[in-house]
Tab-separated table of N, CA and C in Angstrom:
chain	number	residue	atom	x	y	z
L	77	MET	N	118.742	132.264	108.023
L	77	MET	CA	118.915	131.172	107.103
L	77	MET	C	118.090	129.971	107.605
L	78	ALA	N	117.290	129.398	106.742
L	78	ALA	CA	116.426	128.277	107.103
L	78	ALA	C	117.231	126.976	107.134
L	79	ILE	N	116.865	126.121	108.068
L	79	ILE	CA	117.509	124.816	108.158
L	79	ILE	C	116.878	123.906	107.122
L	80	LYS	N	117.718	123.248	106.362
L	80	LYS	CA	117.236	122.384	105.294
L	80	LYS	C	116.729	121.061	105.884
L	81	GLN	N	115.509	120.678	105.521
L	81	GLN	CA	114.930	119.415	105.971
L	81	GLN	C	115.577	118.258	105.221
L	82	ARG	N	115.888	117.190	105.956
L	82	ARG	CA	116.441	115.993	105.316
L	82	ARG	C	115.316	115.240	104.625
L	83	LYS	N	115.605	114.719	103.468
L	83	LYS	CA	114.625	113.917	102.754
L	83	LYS	C	114.549	112.538	103.399
L	84	LYS	N	113.346	112.014	103.502
L	84	LYS	CA	113.160	110.664	104.014
L	84	LYS	C	113.318	109.692	102.847
L	85	PRO	N	114.070	108.616	103.044
L	85	PRO	CA	114.219	107.636	101.966
L	85	PRO	C	112.871	107.019	101.593
L	86	GLN	N	112.621	106.897	100.313
L	86	GLN	CA	111.390	106.338	99.796
L	86	GLN	C	111.678	105.002	99.111
L	87	ARG	N	110.774	104.056	99.261
L	87	ARG	CA	110.876	102.759	98.593
L	87	ARG	C	109.498	102.384	98.076
L	88	THR	N	109.467	101.446	97.123
L	88	THR	CA	108.222	101.000	96.512
L	88	THR	C	107.890	99.591	96.975
L	89	CYS	N	106.652	99.378	97.396
L	89	CYS	CA	106.188	98.045	97.763
L	89	CYS	C	106.130	97.206	96.488
L	90	ILE	N	106.699	96.006	96.518
L	90	ILE	CA	106.736	95.172	95.320
L	90	ILE	C	105.368	94.589	94.980
L	91	ALA	N	104.435	94.610	95.922
L	91	ALA	CA	103.115	94.037	95.669
L	91	ALA	C	102.126	95.079	95.144
L	92	CYS	N	101.967	96.197	95.855
L	92	CYS	CA	100.967	97.200	95.462
L	92	CYS	C	101.566	98.363	94.670
L	93	ARG	N	102.896	98.411	94.602
L	93	ARG	CA	103.628	99.427	93.836
L	93	ARG	C	103.455	100.849	94.374
L	94	GLN	N	103.028	101.008	95.624
L	94	GLN	CA	102.919	102.333	96.224
L	94	GLN	C	104.262	102.747	96.802
L	95	VAL	N	104.622	104.005	96.598
L	95	VAL	CA	105.854	104.555	97.154
L	95	VAL	C	105.548	105.046	98.561
L	96	ARG	N	106.360	104.591	99.506
L	96	ARG	CA	106.174	104.958	100.918
L	96	ARG	C	107.537	105.245	101.539
L	97	ASP	N	107.492	105.802	102.759
L	97	ASP	CA	108.728	105.978	103.511
L	97	ASP	C	109.330	104.603	103.776
L	98	LYS	N	110.638	104.534	103.690
L	98	LYS	CA	111.347	103.269	103.897
L	98	LYS	C	110.991	102.638	105.239
L	99	ARG	N	110.825	103.437	106.267
L	99	ARG	CA	110.532	102.937	107.614
L	99	ARG	C	109.132	102.332	107.728
L	100	ASP	N	108.238	102.637	106.784
L	100	ASP	CA	106.877	102.108	106.815
L	100	ASP	C	106.764	100.759	106.109
L	101	LEU	N	107.863	100.273	105.557
L	101	LEU	CA	107.865	99.020	104.814
L	101	LEU	C	108.730	97.980	105.522
L	102	VAL	N	108.520	96.725	105.182
L	102	VAL	CA	109.319	95.627	105.723
L	102	VAL	C	110.270	95.173	104.624
L	103	ARG	N	111.544	95.057	104.956
L	103	ARG	CA	112.539	94.619	103.972
L	103	ARG	C	112.730	93.114	104.081
L	104	VAL	N	112.682	92.466	102.922
L	104	VAL	CA	112.987	91.045	102.816
L	104	VAL	C	114.265	90.959	102.002
L	105	VAL	N	115.222	90.152	102.447
L	105	VAL	CA	116.531	90.121	101.809
L	105	VAL	C	116.923	88.694	101.425
L	106	ARG	N	117.550	88.588	100.253
L	106	ARG	CA	118.195	87.333	99.855
L	106	ARG	C	119.671	87.526	100.133
L	107	SER	N	120.176	86.787	101.112
L	107	SER	CA	121.564	86.958	101.515
L	107	SER	C	122.494	86.290	100.497
L	108	PRO	N	123.780	86.607	100.563
L	108	PRO	CA	124.732	86.020	99.610
L	108	PRO	C	124.743	84.489	99.603
L	109	ASP	N	124.366	83.862	100.727
L	109	ASP	CA	124.322	82.392	100.750
L	109	ASP	C	123.031	81.833	100.151
L	110	GLY	N	122.111	82.709	99.735
L	110	GLY	CA	120.891	82.282	99.064
L	110	GLY	C	119.668	82.185	99.945
L	111	SER	N	119.826	82.357	101.261
L	111	SER	CA	118.667	82.285	102.148
L	111	SER	C	117.852	83.577	102.050
L	112	VAL	N	116.548	83.443	102.247
L	112	VAL	CA	115.637	84.587	102.181
L	112	VAL	C	115.007	84.751	103.551
L	113	GLN	N	115.056	85.988	104.083
L	113	GLN	CA	114.491	86.246	105.405
L	113	GLN	C	114.091	87.704	105.534
L	114	VAL	N	113.314	87.988	106.581
L	114	VAL	CA	112.923	89.360	106.894
L	114	VAL	C	114.120	90.052	107.518
L	115	ASP	N	114.399	91.260	107.064
L	115	ASP	CA	115.521	92.046	107.580
L	115	ASP	C	114.964	93.161	108.457
L	116	HIS	N	114.985	92.955	109.764
L	116	HIS	CA	114.428	93.942	110.681
L	116	HIS	C	115.305	95.185	110.794
L	117	THR	N	116.600	95.051	110.544
L	117	THR	CA	117.506	96.195	110.688
L	117	THR	C	117.533	97.060	109.432
L	118	GLY	N	117.235	96.472	108.285
L	118	GLY	CA	117.310	97.207	107.027
L	118	GLY	C	118.730	97.357	106.531
L	119	LYS	N	119.665	96.637	107.152
L	119	LYS	CA	121.073	96.789	106.797
L	119	LYS	C	121.748	95.480	106.412
L	120	ALA	N	120.993	94.396	106.357
L	120	ALA	CA	121.584	93.094	106.053
L	120	ALA	C	122.123	93.082	104.631
L	121	GLN	N	123.213	92.347	104.434
L	121	GLN	CA	123.802	92.236	103.106
L	121	GLN	C	122.898	91.405	102.214
L	122	GLY	N	122.864	91.763	100.955
L	122	GLY	CA	122.118	90.985	99.983
L	122	GLY	C	121.131	91.830	99.224
L	123	ARG	N	120.422	91.173	98.328
L	123	ARG	CA	119.433	91.838	97.497
L	123	ARG	C	118.145	91.979	98.281
L	124	GLY	N	117.618	93.188	98.376
L	124	GLY	CA	116.434	93.445	99.183
L	124	GLY	C	115.216	93.811	98.361
L	125	ALA	N	114.061	93.591	98.958
L	125	ALA	CA	112.780	93.993	98.388
L	125	ALA	C	111.913	94.476	99.548
L	126	TYR	N	111.012	95.392	99.268
L	126	TYR	CA	110.197	95.995	100.318
L	126	TYR	C	108.727	95.648	100.125
L	127	ILE	N	108.055	95.350	101.251
L	127	ILE	CA	106.641	94.998	101.238
L	127	ILE	C	105.939	95.813	102.318
L	128	CYS	N	104.716	96.295	102.002
L	128	CYS	CA	103.901	97.032	102.974
L	128	CYS	C	103.556	96.152	104.163
L	129	ASN	N	103.038	96.787	105.195
L	129	ASN	CA	102.577	96.057	106.382
L	129	ASN	C	101.145	95.572	106.217
L	130	LYS	N	100.654	95.500	104.992
L	130	LYS	CA	99.287	95.050	104.733
L	130	LYS	C	99.292	93.558	104.413
L	131	PRO	N	98.399	92.803	105.043
L	131	PRO	CA	98.345	91.360	104.764
L	131	PRO	C	98.116	91.039	103.285
L	132	GLU	N	97.304	91.835	102.606
L	132	GLU	CA	97.044	91.557	101.180
L	132	GLU	C	98.309	91.732	100.337
L	133	CYS	N	99.184	92.637	100.709
L	133	CYS	CA	100.451	92.797	99.988
L	133	CYS	C	101.346	91.577	100.207
L	134	TRP	N	101.373	91.054	101.426
L	134	TRP	CA	102.168	89.859	101.705
L	134	TRP	C	101.622	88.660	100.949
L	135	ARG	N	100.276	88.516	100.906
L	135	ARG	CA	99.683	87.398	100.162
L	135	ARG	C	100.052	87.479	98.684
L	136	LYS	N	99.969	88.686	98.127
L	136	LYS	CA	100.291	88.870	96.713
L	136	LYS	C	101.768	88.602	96.436
L	137	ALA	N	102.633	89.095	97.304
L	137	ALA	CA	104.077	88.913	97.109
L	137	ALA	C	104.482	87.450	97.229
L	138	LEU	N	103.798	86.684	98.086
L	138	LEU	CA	104.152	85.292	98.311
L	138	LEU	C	103.366	84.307	97.447
L	139	SER	N	102.461	84.811	96.618
L	139	SER	CA	101.672	83.916	95.774
L	139	SER	C	102.572	83.216	94.758
L	140	ASN	N	102.033	82.218	94.095
L	140	ASN	CA	102.812	81.464	93.115
L	140	ASN	C	103.368	82.352	92.011
L	141	ARG	N	102.615	83.336	91.612
L	141	ARG	CA	103.093	84.287	90.611
L	141	ARG	C	103.685	85.514	91.305
L	142	GLY	N	104.064	85.353	92.530
L	142	GLY	CA	104.469	86.457	93.396
L	142	GLY	C	105.624	87.280	92.875
L	143	SER	N	105.570	88.530	93.258
L	143	SER	CA	106.597	89.469	92.842
L	143	SER	C	107.848	89.373	93.711
L	144	LEU	N	107.760	88.701	94.850
L	144	LEU	CA	108.916	88.618	95.741
L	144	LEU	C	110.050	87.819	95.113
L	145	ALA	N	109.738	86.660	94.577
L	145	ALA	CA	110.774	85.831	93.945
L	145	ALA	C	111.415	86.578	92.779
L	146	ALA	N	110.612	87.292	92.011
L	146	ALA	CA	111.152	88.046	90.880
L	146	ALA	C	112.032	89.196	91.362
L	147	ALA	N	111.587	89.905	92.393
L	147	ALA	CA	112.362	91.043	92.899
L	147	ALA	C	113.691	90.596	93.491
L	148	LEU	N	113.682	89.431	94.131
L	148	LEU	CA	114.911	88.919	94.736
L	148	LEU	C	115.743	88.098	93.751
L	149	LYS	N	115.199	87.887	92.570
L	149	LYS	CA	115.865	87.112	91.513
L	149	LYS	C	116.286	85.739	92.009
L	150	THR	N	115.324	85.056	92.633
L	150	THR	CA	115.566	83.709	93.144
L	150	THR	C	114.242	82.985	93.277
L	151	GLU	N	114.310	81.682	93.403
L	151	GLU	CA	113.127	80.890	93.736
L	151	GLU	C	113.099	80.751	95.256
L	152	LEU	N	111.924	80.901	95.836
L	152	LEU	CA	111.803	80.735	97.285
L	152	LEU	C	111.756	79.251	97.613
L	153	ASP	N	112.678	78.792	98.451
L	153	ASP	CA	112.633	77.393	98.870
L	153	ASP	C	111.548	77.244	99.938
L	154	ASP	N	111.177	76.010	100.215
L	154	ASP	CA	110.070	75.755	101.145
L	154	ASP	C	110.295	76.323	102.540
L	155	PRO	N	111.474	76.140	103.164
L	155	PRO	CA	111.658	76.715	104.511
L	155	PRO	C	111.532	78.251	104.528
L	156	SER	N	112.059	78.918	103.505
L	156	SER	CA	111.958	80.376	103.438
L	156	SER	C	110.512	80.802	103.249
L	157	ARG	N	109.793	80.114	102.352
L	157	ARG	CA	108.388	80.445	102.103
L	157	ARG	C	107.561	80.254	103.378
L	158	VAL	N	107.791	79.162	104.097
L	158	VAL	CA	107.052	78.900	105.333
L	158	VAL	C	107.344	79.984	106.373
L	159	ALA	N	108.607	80.360	106.514
L	159	ALA	CA	108.980	81.396	107.485
L	159	ALA	C	108.345	82.743	107.123
L	160	LEU	N	108.337	83.094	105.846
L	160	LEU	CA	107.738	84.363	105.423
L	160	LEU	C	106.215	84.337	105.571
L	161	GLU	N	105.590	83.194	105.284
L	161	GLU	CA	104.144	83.078	105.472
L	161	GLU	C	103.792	83.178	106.953
L	162	GLN	N	104.637	82.628	107.825
L	162	GLN	CA	104.406	82.736	109.269
L	162	GLN	C	104.541	84.193	109.719
L	163	TYR	N	105.529	84.902	109.174
L	163	TYR	CA	105.693	86.319	109.497
L	163	TYR	C	104.446	87.095	109.076
L	164	ALA	N	103.928	86.791	107.871
L	164	ALA	CA	102.726	87.469	107.370
L	164	ALA	C	101.525	87.179	108.268
L	165	THR	N	101.408	85.938	108.740
L	165	THR	CA	100.316	85.569	109.640
L	165	THR	C	100.442	86.319	110.968
L	166	ASP	N	101.653	86.373	111.499
L	166	ASP	CA	101.891	87.110	112.745
L	166	ASP	C	101.578	88.594	112.565
L	167	LEU	N	101.949	89.142	111.422
L	167	LEU	CA	101.693	90.548	111.122
L	167	LEU	C	100.193	90.816	111.092
L	168	GLU	N	99.446	89.906	110.484
L	168	GLU	CA	97.990	90.047	110.415
L	168	GLU	C	97.372	90.018	111.813
L	169	ALA	N	97.900	89.155	112.692
L	169	ALA	CA	97.402	89.069	114.064
L	169	ALA	C	97.691	90.360	114.831
L	170	ILE	N	98.866	90.921	114.611
L	170	ILE	CA	99.233	92.177	115.281
L	170	ILE	C	98.309	93.304	114.824
L	171	ILE	N	98.056	93.363	113.522
L	171	ILE	CA	97.192	94.418	112.985
L	171	ILE	C	95.774	94.284	113.533
L	172	SER	N	95.251	93.067	113.586
L	172	SER	CA	93.884	92.867	114.072
L	172	SER	C	93.756	93.159	115.570
L	173	SER	N	94.872	93.052	116.307
L	173	SER	CA	94.822	93.350	117.741
L	173	SER	C	94.890	94.850	118.029
L	174	GLY	N	95.241	95.637	117.016
L	174	GLY	CA	95.301	97.083	117.195
L	174	GLY	C	96.630	97.593	117.721
L	175	LYS	N	97.618	96.722	117.864
L	175	LYS	CA	98.939	97.128	118.336
L	175	LYS	C	99.719	97.776	117.208
L	176	PRO	N	100.715	98.614	117.525
L	176	PRO	CA	101.577	99.178	116.478
L	176	PRO	C	102.331	98.057	115.778
L	177	VAL	N	102.556	98.219	114.488
L	177	VAL	CA	103.161	97.162	113.678
L	177	VAL	C	104.665	97.103	113.850
L	178	LYS	N	105.348	98.216	113.868
L	178	LYS	CA	106.815	98.209	113.933
L	178	LYS	C	107.278	97.714	115.287
L	179	GLU	N	108.391	96.950	115.259
L	179	GLU	CA	108.950	96.380	116.480
L	179	GLU	C	109.867	97.338	117.174
């Protein structure tokens, strides 16, 4: 009898709309108190959205017409936007250095 392989959870990037393994994406969550932040555990309470590890996806998601605010069904306040833009900048630096992206 063959052992059944477990399916890997799949999610869609809100910027490029590509379906990828959940572990290959970064989850951004709007918590019940309304704050928006990166969810490194993937288990934080709140409404989540997934973005690829590509800088262009982060730029698109955070743009004025960005899909992130729509996916989270909220307006991004300035502190949240600044924190997410800083994360995107750090991500771009990690990618350009050749280091693995996941923490």
